[in-house]
Amino acid sequence: MKPLTRIALVSATALAAAVPALAVTGEEVLQNACAACHVKHEDGSWERIDAARKTPEGWDMTVTRMMRNHGVALEPEERSAIVRYLSDTRGLSLAETEGRRYILEREPVAFDEGPDVQMTQTCGRCHSYARVALQRRTAEDWTHLVNFHLGQFPTLEYQALARDRDWWGIAQAEIMPFLAKTYPLGEPVGPFAGDASGRYVLAGRQPGRGDYTGALVVTRAGEDYQVTMQLDFADGSESYSGSGRILGEGEWRATLTDGKTQIRQVFAFRDGRFDGRWYHADSDVIGGRLAAVRPDAAPQVLAAQPARLKIGAPTEIRVAGAGLSDALTLPEGVTGRVQSVKDGVAVLELTAAGAAGPVSVQLGGQAVELVAYDRPDRISISPEMAMARIGGNGGPIPKAPAQFEALGWLDGADGKPATEDDIPLGAFPAAWAVDNFDEEAIAMQDAKYSGSIDDTGLFMPADAGPNPERPRQTNNAGNLKVIATVTEGDQPLSAEAHLYATVQRFVDAPIR
Ligand code: HEC
Ligand code: HEC
């Protein structure tokens, strides 16, 4: 068996086109490395392997287990070839991944709910429920999977949320039929057959840093693509380059660098448009979402930045999209002009004089939705609950920070906060602080020991390991509240969120 560190290293690169061109095909790997244990039936189908469909990350995890637990020895290029082949021939459609893509995008999410409490407690406790919902299997193969869990993790029945109930009984009587009915094998989707090459205009935002427009340039290179991504923030530009590939129907995975920081892109490519998230490879909390289209795509607005107009003051607004024109039609109470339209970005300067509320501006035939405001009625913090993880301090696992932003709101027509008709104003700069969450946290002085938050809303947890200054030399984990204060106008507005600074994630799979 290969040492774990070696496999973990390979894991990070298997999807990201960081391995050399394929000297071997996926079919050859199946024949050479898998056939030893998996029978090929007379109809050409492979035992177990043809009974499931998964995302690229899902296939990568299974292949990793074949290597780690069952001693399958694969070179990096063989592993890359088999994951690509399985993703292309036994993948999910993008539609089937909807609502659960955040787990592939490594969007920080504290809790991942299943369809009901029973499913969450049975199958969404050790790992995300998305790991389950992003697979399709025959009824028989779902049964194999649940059996495999108990065989592989015999202590499962003694763990919390399992020892207080008949886990195995529930799994057999209720969970297996539910899985077979809800996530049946269905039909595989064909692999992407087109060419994604082109220059795309992009727009998005990085929490804690701000909005960006920019360009994504994709160029075919054999079976893969070369890619560059330029992000134009208000305070400067960043440019990354690297290589990517499309797996299955449209799963774009790429690894890029600016020479210092390695980043990954996890996008869906559909109808000529990319949607997804990029993040720092060594700290996936740091990143941003984006959408990108070719300028010749069907007319569409990707984003207006900012999407709000402070009443009485001119605001410069960048609108990114396809088919943008400089013909501006303004509603009553709004004045302004188009300053420029170039490379899929229109720059407008607008002033609202009227009342607070939604403002719809027409650019050519397209609506750009904005909000006029004087000051937010309230603010909230996103996310409302987060987890950061202590780390570093000479250990192998780096600290995992948490990123917060302060969002402004108008109360809407009913004048009441936190109701359906509230109007989002987007992120505002804020002053940030952390404090002890409860009595226990006060007694343990968590706010003193567990880490600190900077003026961008980034909480950096403290060092891992025992702390001789704390009672019983405990570690620096803590239970905190996060407080944001936004000052727009004379009355400061504040909001609170909940933050667990917890322990390291010792096993970090591609699908958490
Ligand atoms: C040394 C024997 C062995 C080899 C070689 C082997 N497997 Fe497996 N495979 C197993 C065993 C045992 C299981 C059932 C336990 C498990 O799921 O880990 C399994 C299960 C599977 C499953 C079902 C798991 C699930 O939950 O979806 C898939 C798919 C699979 N293998 C794919 C492969 C592929 C692809 C290869 C070649 C790269 C391969 N296996 C090579 C032994 C092997
Ligand atoms: C005791 C903790 C635990 C519980 C409870 C649990 N899982 Fe898992 N599950 C794991 C671990 C660990 C893995 C990763 C196995 C590996 O590949 O090393 C896994 C892997 C998986 C996979 C991916 C397997 C593959 O190769 O594609 C699926 C799907 C899955 N679990 C579904 C479920 C379902 C459905 C349930 C509820 C019946 C469940 N899990 C409950 C720990 C758990």
Coordinates of C-alpha atoms and ligand atoms in Angstrom, one line a residue:
M1 CA 0.0 0.0 0.0
K2 CA 1.2 3.5 -0.8
P3 CA 1.8 5.9 2.0
L4 CA -1.3 8.1 2.6
T5 CA 0.5 11.4 2.0
R6 CA 1.4 10.3 -1.5
I7 CA -2.3 9.5 -2.3
A8 CA -3.5 12.7 -0.8
L9 CA -1.1 14.7 -2.9
V10 CA -2.3 12.9 -6.1
S11 CA -5.9 13.5 -5.0
A12 CA -5.5 17.3 -5.2
T13 CA -4.3 17.1 -8.8
A14 CA -6.4 14.3 -10.3
L15 CA -9.2 16.5 -11.6
A16 CA -7.2 19.6 -12.3
A17 CA -5.3 18.8 -15.5
A18 CA -2.0 19.2 -13.7
V19 CA -0.8 15.8 -15.0
P20 CA 0.9 15.1 -18.3
A21 CA -1.1 14.3 -21.5
L22 CA -2.7 10.9 -21.4
A23 CA -0.5 8.1 -22.5
V24 CA -3.2 5.7 -21.5
T25 CA -7.0 5.6 -22.0
G26 CA -9.5 5.1 -19.3
E27 CA -10.7 1.9 -21.0
E28 CA -7.2 0.5 -20.8
V29 CA -7.0 1.3 -17.0
L30 CA -10.4 -0.4 -16.5
Q31 CA -9.0 -3.5 -18.3
N32 CA -5.6 -3.4 -16.6
A33 CA -6.3 -2.2 -13.1
C34 CA -9.9 -2.9 -12.3
A35 CA -10.8 -6.1 -14.1
A36 CA -8.7 -8.1 -11.5
C37 CA -11.6 -7.7 -9.0
H38 CA -14.5 -6.3 -11.0
V39 CA -16.2 -8.8 -13.4
K40 CA -17.1 -7.7 -16.9
H41 CA -20.5 -9.2 -17.7
E42 CA -21.4 -10.7 -21.0
D43 CA -23.4 -7.6 -22.0
G44 CA -20.1 -5.6 -21.6
S45 CA -21.1 -3.9 -18.3
W46 CA -18.8 -3.9 -15.3
E47 CA -19.8 -5.2 -11.9
R48 CA -20.4 -2.2 -9.5
I49 CA -18.8 0.3 -11.9
D50 CA -21.9 0.4 -14.2
A51 CA -24.3 0.4 -11.3
A52 CA -23.7 4.0 -10.3
R53 CA -23.3 7.6 -11.7
K54 CA -21.3 10.3 -9.9
T55 CA -19.7 13.7 -10.2
P56 CA -15.9 13.8 -11.1
E57 CA -15.1 14.3 -7.4
G58 CA -17.3 11.3 -6.6
W59 CA -15.4 9.1 -9.0
D60 CA -12.2 10.4 -7.7
M61 CA -13.1 9.5 -4.2
T62 CA -14.0 5.9 -5.2
V63 CA -10.8 5.5 -7.2
T64 CA -8.9 6.8 -4.2
R65 CA -10.5 4.2 -2.0
M66 CA -9.6 1.4 -4.5
M67 CA -6.0 2.6 -4.1
R68 CA -6.0 3.2 -0.4
N69 CA -8.1 0.3 0.9
H70 CA -7.9 -2.3 -1.9
G71 CA -4.3 -1.8 -3.0
V72 CA -4.9 -0.7 -6.6
A73 CA -1.6 0.9 -7.8
L74 CA -2.2 3.7 -10.3
E75 CA 0.3 6.2 -11.7
P76 CA -1.0 9.8 -11.7
E77 CA -1.8 9.8 -15.4
E78 CA -3.6 6.4 -15.1
R79 CA -5.7 7.8 -12.2
S80 CA -6.4 11.0 -14.1
A81 CA -7.5 8.9 -17.2
I82 CA -9.8 6.6 -15.3
V83 CA -11.5 9.5 -13.4
R84 CA -12.0 11.4 -16.7
Y85 CA -13.3 8.3 -18.4
L86 CA -15.8 7.4 -15.6
S87 CA -16.9 11.1 -15.4
D88 CA -17.5 11.2 -19.2
T89 CA -19.4 7.9 -19.4
R90 CA -21.1 7.6 -16.0
G91 CA -21.5 11.2 -14.9
L92 CA -24.5 13.3 -13.7
S93 CA -26.2 15.9 -15.8
L94 CA -25.7 19.5 -14.6
A95 CA -29.4 19.6 -13.9
E96 CA -29.0 16.6 -11.5
T97 CA -26.3 18.5 -9.5
E98 CA -28.5 21.6 -9.0
G99 CA -28.9 22.7 -5.4
R100 CA -25.9 20.7 -4.3
R101 CA -23.1 22.2 -6.3
Y102 CA -21.8 24.2 -3.3
I103 CA -20.2 21.0 -2.0
L104 CA -18.2 20.6 -5.3
E105 CA -17.4 24.3 -5.3
R106 CA -16.2 24.1 -1.6
E107 CA -18.5 27.0 -0.7
P108 CA -18.2 27.2 3.1
V109 CA -21.5 25.8 4.5
A110 CA -21.8 25.0 8.2
F111 CA -24.7 22.5 7.9
D112 CA -25.9 20.5 5.0
E113 CA -29.5 19.4 5.4
G114 CA -31.0 16.4 3.9
P115 CA -34.7 16.2 2.7
D116 CA -35.8 15.3 6.2
V117 CA -34.5 14.8 9.7
Q118 CA -34.3 11.0 9.3
M119 CA -32.1 11.2 6.2
T120 CA -30.0 13.9 7.7
Q121 CA -29.4 12.0 10.9
T122 CA -28.8 8.6 9.2
C123 CA -26.7 9.8 6.2
G124 CA -25.8 13.4 6.7
R125 CA -23.9 13.2 9.9
C126 CA -20.4 11.9 9.2
H127 CA -20.4 13.7 5.8
S128 CA -22.6 16.2 3.9
Y129 CA -25.9 15.1 2.7
A130 CA -24.8 16.4 -0.7
R131 CA -22.3 13.4 -0.9
V132 CA -25.4 11.2 -1.0
A133 CA -27.6 13.4 -3.2
L134 CA -24.9 13.7 -5.9
Q135 CA -25.0 10.0 -6.7
R136 CA -27.4 7.8 -8.7
R137 CA -27.4 4.0 -8.2
T138 CA -29.5 0.9 -8.9
A139 CA -31.6 -0.3 -5.9
E140 CA -29.1 -3.2 -5.5
D141 CA -26.1 -0.9 -5.5
W142 CA -27.6 1.5 -2.9
T143 CA -27.9 -1.7 -0.7
H144 CA -24.3 -2.5 -1.4
L145 CA -23.3 1.0 -0.4
V146 CA -25.1 0.9 3.0
N147 CA -23.7 -2.6 3.6
F148 CA -20.2 -1.3 2.8
H149 CA -20.6 1.5 5.4
L150 CA -21.3 -1.0 8.2
G151 CA -18.6 -3.3 7.0
Q152 CA -16.0 -0.6 6.6
F153 CA -17.0 1.4 9.7
P154 CA -18.2 -1.3 12.2
T155 CA -18.1 1.3 15.0
L156 CA -20.8 3.3 13.2
E157 CA -23.6 1.9 15.4
Y158 CA -21.8 3.1 18.5
Q159 CA -21.5 6.7 17.4
A160 CA -23.7 9.6 18.3
L161 CA -27.1 9.6 16.5
A162 CA -26.7 5.9 15.9
R163 CA -26.4 4.3 19.3
D164 CA -29.7 5.7 20.5
R165 CA -31.6 4.0 17.8
D166 CA -31.6 0.9 15.6
W167 CA -29.4 2.4 12.9
W168 CA -29.1 -0.8 10.8
G169 CA -32.8 -1.5 11.1
I170 CA -33.7 2.0 10.0
A171 CA -31.2 1.9 7.2
Q172 CA -32.7 -1.3 5.8
A173 CA -36.4 -0.6 6.4
E174 CA -36.5 3.1 5.4
I175 CA -33.3 4.5 4.0
M176 CA -32.5 1.9 1.3
P177 CA -36.0 2.1 -0.3
F178 CA -35.9 5.9 -0.1
L179 CA -32.5 6.1 -1.8
A180 CA -33.6 3.6 -4.5
K181 CA -36.7 5.7 -5.2
T182 CA -35.2 9.1 -4.9
Y183 CA -31.8 8.6 -6.7
P184 CA -32.3 5.8 -9.2
L185 CA -29.6 5.0 -11.7
G186 CA -31.3 6.6 -14.7
E187 CA -29.5 7.3 -17.9
P188 CA -26.0 8.6 -18.3
V189 CA -25.4 11.9 -20.1
G190 CA -23.1 12.1 -23.1
P191 CA -19.8 13.9 -22.6
F192 CA -19.4 17.5 -23.8
A193 CA -18.5 17.4 -27.5
G194 CA -18.2 21.1 -28.4
D195 CA -15.3 23.6 -28.0
A196 CA -15.4 26.0 -25.1
S197 CA -12.6 28.2 -26.5
G198 CA -13.2 31.9 -26.5
R199 CA -12.9 35.2 -24.6
Y200 CA -15.5 35.6 -22.0
V201 CA -16.5 38.6 -19.9
L202 CA -17.0 37.7 -16.3
A203 CA -18.5 39.3 -13.2
G204 CA -18.7 38.2 -9.6
R205 CA -17.6 39.1 -6.1
Q206 CA -15.2 37.9 -3.4
P207 CA -16.7 38.2 0.1
G208 CA -14.5 40.4 2.2
R209 CA -12.9 42.0 -0.8
G210 CA -15.6 43.2 -3.2
D211 CA -17.0 43.0 -6.7
Y212 CA -15.0 42.3 -9.9
T213 CA -15.5 42.3 -13.6
G214 CA -12.9 40.8 -15.9
A215 CA -12.1 38.3 -18.5
L216 CA -11.8 34.5 -18.8
V217 CA -9.8 33.4 -21.9
V218 CA -10.1 29.7 -22.7
T219 CA -8.0 28.1 -25.5
R220 CA -8.1 24.6 -26.6
A221 CA -4.9 22.6 -26.0
G222 CA -5.4 18.9 -27.1
E223 CA -8.0 17.3 -24.9
D224 CA -7.7 20.1 -22.3
Y225 CA -7.7 23.9 -22.3
Q226 CA -5.4 26.7 -21.4
V227 CA -7.1 29.3 -19.3
T228 CA -6.4 32.8 -18.0
M229 CA -8.6 34.7 -15.6
Q230 CA -8.3 38.4 -14.9
L231 CA -10.2 39.9 -12.0
D232 CA -10.6 43.7 -12.0
F233 CA -11.4 44.7 -8.4
A234 CA -12.0 48.3 -7.5
D235 CA -8.6 48.4 -5.8
G236 CA -6.6 46.6 -8.6
S237 CA -6.4 43.6 -10.9
E238 CA -5.3 40.0 -10.4
S239 CA -4.4 37.7 -13.2
Y240 CA -4.1 33.9 -13.1
S241 CA -3.2 31.3 -15.7
G242 CA -3.2 27.5 -15.9
S243 CA -5.1 24.6 -17.5
G244 CA -8.5 23.1 -17.3
R245 CA -10.8 20.5 -18.7
I246 CA -14.4 19.7 -19.1
L247 CA -15.5 16.5 -17.6
G248 CA -18.9 14.9 -18.3
E249 CA -21.7 17.1 -19.6
G250 CA -20.0 20.4 -18.6
E251 CA -18.0 20.1 -15.4
W252 CA -15.2 22.6 -15.8
R253 CA -12.2 22.0 -13.4
A254 CA -9.0 24.0 -13.6
T255 CA -5.9 24.9 -11.7
L256 CA -4.3 28.3 -12.1
T257 CA -1.7 30.4 -10.5
D258 CA -0.5 34.0 -10.4
G259 CA 3.0 32.8 -9.5
K260 CA 2.3 33.0 -5.8
T261 CA -1.1 31.6 -5.1
Q262 CA -2.6 28.5 -6.6
I263 CA -6.3 28.6 -7.2
R264 CA -8.9 26.2 -8.5
Q265 CA -12.0 26.8 -10.6
V266 CA -15.1 24.6 -10.3
F267 CA -17.6 25.8 -12.8
A268 CA -20.6 24.4 -14.7
F269 CA -20.4 25.1 -18.4
R270 CA -23.8 25.3 -20.1
D271 CA -25.2 27.0 -23.1
G272 CA -21.9 29.0 -23.6
R273 CA -21.9 30.3 -20.1
F274 CA -19.7 29.4 -17.1
D275 CA -21.1 29.6 -13.5
G276 CA -19.3 28.6 -10.3
R277 CA -16.7 29.4 -7.8
W278 CA -12.9 29.8 -7.7
Y279 CA -10.9 29.5 -4.5
H280 CA -7.4 29.4 -3.1
A281 CA -6.2 25.8 -3.2
D282 CA -4.7 26.0 0.3
S283 CA -7.6 27.9 1.9
D284 CA -10.9 27.3 0.1
V285 CA -12.8 29.8 2.2
I286 CA -11.0 32.5 0.2
G287 CA -12.6 32.8 -3.2
G288 CA -15.4 34.2 -5.2
R289 CA -18.3 33.2 -7.4
L290 CA -18.5 34.2 -11.0
A291 CA -20.6 34.0 -14.2
A292 CA -18.9 34.4 -17.6
V293 CA -20.3 34.7 -21.2
R294 CA -18.9 35.4 -24.6
P295 CA -19.7 38.9 -25.9
D296 CA -21.6 37.3 -28.8
A297 CA -23.8 35.2 -26.5
A298 CA -27.6 35.9 -26.2
P299 CA -28.0 39.3 -24.6
Q300 CA -27.8 39.0 -20.8
V301 CA -26.8 41.1 -17.8
L302 CA -24.4 39.2 -15.5
A303 CA -24.2 41.8 -12.7
A304 CA -24.5 45.5 -11.9
Q305 CA -21.8 46.6 -9.4
P306 CA -22.9 48.1 -7.1
A307 CA -26.5 47.4 -7.6
R308 CA -27.6 50.3 -5.5
L309 CA -27.8 54.1 -5.8
K310 CA -27.3 56.3 -2.8
I311 CA -30.0 59.0 -3.1
G312 CA -28.6 62.4 -4.0
A313 CA -25.1 61.3 -4.9
P314 CA -23.7 60.2 -8.3
T315 CA -22.8 56.5 -8.3
E316 CA -20.5 54.8 -10.9
I317 CA -22.0 51.5 -11.8
R318 CA -20.3 48.7 -13.9
V319 CA -22.7 46.5 -15.8
A320 CA -21.2 43.3 -17.2
G321 CA -22.9 41.1 -19.8
A322 CA -23.5 40.3 -23.4
G323 CA -25.2 42.4 -26.0
L324 CA -24.8 45.6 -23.9
S325 CA -25.7 48.9 -25.7
D326 CA -25.1 52.5 -24.9
A327 CA -28.8 53.4 -25.3
L328 CA -29.9 54.3 -21.8
T329 CA -33.5 54.7 -20.7
L330 CA -34.0 56.1 -17.2
P331 CA -37.1 56.0 -15.0
E332 CA -38.4 59.2 -13.5
G333 CA -36.3 60.5 -10.6
V334 CA -33.0 59.1 -12.0
T335 CA -30.5 61.0 -14.1
G336 CA -27.2 60.0 -15.6
R337 CA -25.3 58.7 -18.7
V338 CA -23.3 55.9 -20.1
Q339 CA -19.6 56.6 -19.8
S340 CA -18.3 53.7 -21.8
V341 CA -19.1 50.3 -23.2
K342 CA -16.1 48.1 -23.8
D343 CA -15.3 44.3 -23.7
G344 CA -18.7 43.4 -22.2
V345 CA -18.6 46.1 -19.5
A346 CA -20.8 49.2 -19.5
V347 CA -19.9 52.0 -17.1
L348 CA -22.8 54.2 -16.1
E349 CA -22.9 57.2 -13.8
L350 CA -26.4 57.6 -12.2
T351 CA -28.0 59.8 -9.6
A352 CA -31.3 59.0 -7.9
A353 CA -33.4 61.8 -6.6
G354 CA -36.6 60.0 -5.8
A355 CA -37.8 57.7 -3.0
A356 CA -36.0 54.6 -1.7
G357 CA -36.9 51.3 -3.5
P358 CA -36.3 49.3 -6.7
V359 CA -35.1 51.2 -9.8
S360 CA -35.2 49.6 -13.2
V361 CA -32.8 51.1 -15.8
Q362 CA -33.0 50.0 -19.5
L363 CA -29.7 49.5 -21.3
G364 CA -30.6 48.8 -24.9
G365 CA -33.3 46.2 -24.6
Q366 CA -32.1 44.9 -21.3
A367 CA -33.2 45.7 -17.8
V368 CA -30.6 46.5 -15.1
E369 CA -32.2 46.2 -11.7
L370 CA -30.9 48.6 -9.0
V371 CA -32.1 49.9 -5.6
A372 CA -32.2 53.5 -4.6
Y373 CA -31.6 54.0 -0.8
D374 CA -30.7 56.6 1.7
R375 CA -29.5 54.3 4.4
P376 CA -30.1 50.6 5.1
D377 CA -33.0 49.9 7.5
R378 CA -31.1 47.0 9.0
I379 CA -28.0 44.9 8.4
S380 CA -27.5 41.1 8.6
I381 CA -24.3 39.1 8.6
S382 CA -23.7 36.4 6.0
P383 CA -23.2 33.6 6.9
E384 CA -25.3 33.6 10.1
M385 CA -23.4 30.7 11.4
A386 CA -19.9 29.6 10.4
M387 CA -17.1 27.3 11.4
A388 CA -13.4 28.2 11.5
R389 CA -10.8 25.6 12.4
I390 CA -7.6 26.1 14.5
G391 CA -4.5 24.8 12.8
G392 CA -0.9 25.5 11.9
N393 CA 1.6 25.8 14.9
G394 CA 3.9 23.2 13.3
G395 CA 1.1 20.8 12.6
P396 CA 0.3 19.5 9.1
I397 CA -3.1 21.1 8.8
P398 CA -3.3 24.9 8.2
K399 CA -5.8 27.1 9.9
A400 CA -9.2 27.3 8.2
P401 CA -10.5 30.9 8.5
A402 CA -14.1 32.1 8.2
Q403 CA -15.2 35.0 6.1
F404 CA -18.2 37.2 7.0
E405 CA -19.9 40.1 5.2
A406 CA -22.4 42.7 6.4
L407 CA -25.4 42.9 4.1
G408 CA -27.7 45.9 4.0
W409 CA -31.5 45.7 3.7
L410 CA -34.5 47.9 3.1
D411 CA -37.7 46.9 5.0
G412 CA -39.7 47.0 1.8
A413 CA -43.4 48.0 1.3
D414 CA -44.6 46.6 4.7
G415 CA -42.1 48.6 6.6
K416 CA -41.2 45.6 8.7
P417 CA -37.8 44.0 9.1
A418 CA -37.0 40.4 8.1
T419 CA -40.2 39.8 6.0
E420 CA -40.5 38.5 2.4
D421 CA -40.6 41.9 0.8
D422 CA -37.3 43.1 2.2
I423 CA -35.0 44.5 -0.5
P424 CA -31.3 43.5 -0.4
L425 CA -28.8 46.3 -0.9
G426 CA -25.6 44.1 -1.0
A427 CA -22.5 44.2 1.1
F428 CA -21.4 47.3 3.2
P429 CA -18.0 48.0 4.8
A430 CA -18.3 47.3 8.5
A431 CA -16.3 47.4 11.8
W432 CA -15.9 43.8 13.0
A433 CA -15.5 42.3 16.5
V434 CA -15.8 38.9 18.2
D435 CA -17.1 38.2 21.7
N436 CA -17.9 35.2 23.9
F437 CA -21.1 33.5 22.8
D438 CA -22.4 32.3 26.2
E439 CA -21.6 31.8 29.9
E440 CA -19.3 28.9 29.2
A441 CA -17.4 30.9 26.6
I442 CA -17.0 33.7 29.2
A443 CA -15.6 31.3 31.8
M444 CA -13.2 29.9 29.2
Q445 CA -12.3 33.3 27.8
D446 CA -12.9 32.0 24.2
A447 CA -12.8 35.5 22.7
K448 CA -9.4 36.0 24.1
Y449 CA -7.9 32.7 22.9
S450 CA -9.8 31.5 19.8
G451 CA -8.6 34.0 17.2
S452 CA -9.3 37.4 15.8
I453 CA -11.3 39.1 13.1
D454 CA -9.9 41.7 10.7
D455 CA -11.5 44.8 9.1
T456 CA -12.5 42.7 6.0
G457 CA -14.6 40.3 8.2
L458 CA -12.0 37.5 8.0
F459 CA -11.8 35.6 11.2
M460 CA -8.4 33.9 11.6
P461 CA -8.5 31.1 14.3
A462 CA -5.7 30.6 16.7
D463 CA -2.9 28.0 16.7
A464 CA -3.6 24.3 17.1
G465 CA -2.4 22.3 20.0
P466 CA -2.8 22.4 23.8
N467 CA -2.6 25.9 25.3
P468 CA -0.8 25.9 28.7
E469 CA -2.6 29.2 29.6
R470 CA -6.1 27.7 29.3
P471 CA -7.9 25.5 31.9
R472 CA -6.7 21.9 31.6
Q473 CA -4.3 23.0 28.9
T474 CA -7.2 22.7 26.4
N475 CA -6.8 23.8 22.8
N476 CA -7.9 27.2 21.4
A477 CA -11.4 26.1 20.2
G478 CA -14.1 28.5 21.2
N479 CA -17.8 29.5 20.8
L480 CA -18.0 33.1 19.6
K481 CA -20.4 35.7 18.4
V482 CA -19.4 37.9 15.6
I483 CA -20.5 41.5 15.6
A484 CA -20.6 43.8 12.6
T485 CA -21.3 47.6 12.8
V486 CA -22.1 49.6 9.7
T487 CA -22.2 53.3 9.9
E488 CA -24.2 54.9 7.1
G489 CA -25.8 58.1 8.2
D490 CA -25.9 59.1 11.9
Q491 CA -27.1 55.9 13.6
P492 CA -24.7 52.9 13.4
L493 CA -26.5 49.6 12.6
S494 CA -25.2 46.3 14.0
A495 CA -25.9 42.6 13.7
E496 CA -24.6 39.4 15.2
A497 CA -23.6 36.0 13.8
H498 CA -22.5 32.7 15.4
L499 CA -19.0 31.3 15.0
Y500 CA -17.6 28.0 16.2
A501 CA -13.8 28.0 16.2
T502 CA -13.4 24.3 16.2
V503 CA -10.8 21.6 15.7
Q504 CA -9.0 20.6 12.5
R505 CA -10.6 18.6 9.8
F506 CA -8.3 15.6 9.9
V507 CA -9.8 13.9 6.9
D508 CA -10.7 16.2 4.1
A509 CA -12.2 14.5 1.1
P510 CA -13.0 16.1 -2.3
I511 CA -16.7 15.9 -1.4
R512 CA -17.0 16.7 2.3
Ligands
HEC1 C1 -8.1 -5.5 -5.4 C2 -9.5 -5.6 -5.8 C3 -10.1 -4.4 -6.4 C4 -9.6 -3.7 -7.5 C5 -8.4 -4.0 -8.3 C6 -10.6 -2.7 -7.8 N1 -11.6 -2.7 -6.9 FE1 -13.2 -1.6 -6.9 N2 -14.0 -2.5 -5.3 C7 -13.3 -3.5 -4.6 C8 -14.0 -3.8 -3.4 C9 -13.6 -4.9 -2.4 C10 -15.2 -3.0 -3.4 C11 -16.3 -3.0 -2.4 C12 -15.9 -2.2 -1.2 C13 -15.8 -0.7 -1.4 O1 -16.7 -0.1 -2.0 O2 -14.7 -0.1 -1.1 C14 -15.1 -2.2 -4.6 C15 -16.1 -1.3 -5.0 C16 -16.0 -0.5 -6.2 C17 -17.0 0.3 -6.6 C18 -18.4 0.5 -5.9 C19 -18.1 1.5 -4.8 C20 -19.2 2.5 -4.6 O3 -19.6 2.8 -3.5 O4 -19.6 3.1 -5.6 C21 -16.6 0.9 -7.7 C22 -17.4 1.9 -8.6 C23 -15.3 0.4 -8.0 N3 -14.9 -0.5 -7.0 C24 -14.5 0.9 -9.0 C25 -13.2 0.4 -9.3 C26 -12.4 0.9 -10.3 C27 -12.7 2.0 -11.3 C28 -11.2 0.2 -10.3 C29 -10.0 0.3 -11.1 C30 -9.3 1.6 -11.0 C31 -11.4 -0.8 -9.2 N4 -12.6 -0.6 -8.6 C32 -10.4 -1.7 -8.8 C33 -12.1 -4.1 -5.0 C34 -11.3 -3.7 -6.1
HEC2 C1 -20.1 6.6 10.4 C2 -20.0 7.7 9.5 C3 -20.9 7.6 8.2 C4 -22.2 7.5 8.1 C5 -23.2 7.5 9.3 C6 -22.6 7.5 6.7 N1 -21.4 7.6 6.0 FE1 -21.3 7.6 4.0 N2 -19.3 7.6 4.0 C7 -18.5 7.6 5.2 C8 -17.1 7.7 4.9 C9 -16.0 7.8 5.8 C10 -17.1 7.6 3.4 C11 -15.8 7.6 2.6 C12 -15.4 6.3 2.2 C13 -14.1 6.4 1.4 O1 -14.2 6.5 0.2 O2 -13.1 6.3 2.0 C14 -18.4 7.6 3.0 C15 -18.8 7.6 1.6 C16 -20.1 7.7 1.1 C17 -20.4 7.8 -0.3 C18 -19.4 7.8 -1.4 C19 -19.0 6.4 -1.7 C20 -18.4 6.2 -3.1 O3 -17.4 5.6 -3.2 O4 -19.0 6.8 -4.1 C21 -21.8 7.8 -0.3 C22 -22.6 7.9 -1.6 C23 -22.3 7.7 1.0 N3 -21.2 7.6 1.9 C24 -23.6 7.6 1.4 C25 -24.1 7.4 2.7 C26 -25.4 7.1 3.0 C27 -26.5 6.9 2.0 C28 -25.5 7.0 4.4 C29 -26.7 6.7 5.2 C30 -27.2 5.3 5.0 C31 -24.2 7.3 4.9 N4 -23.3 7.5 3.8 C32 -23.8 7.3 6.2 C33 -19.0 7.7 6.5 C34 -20.4 7.6 6.8

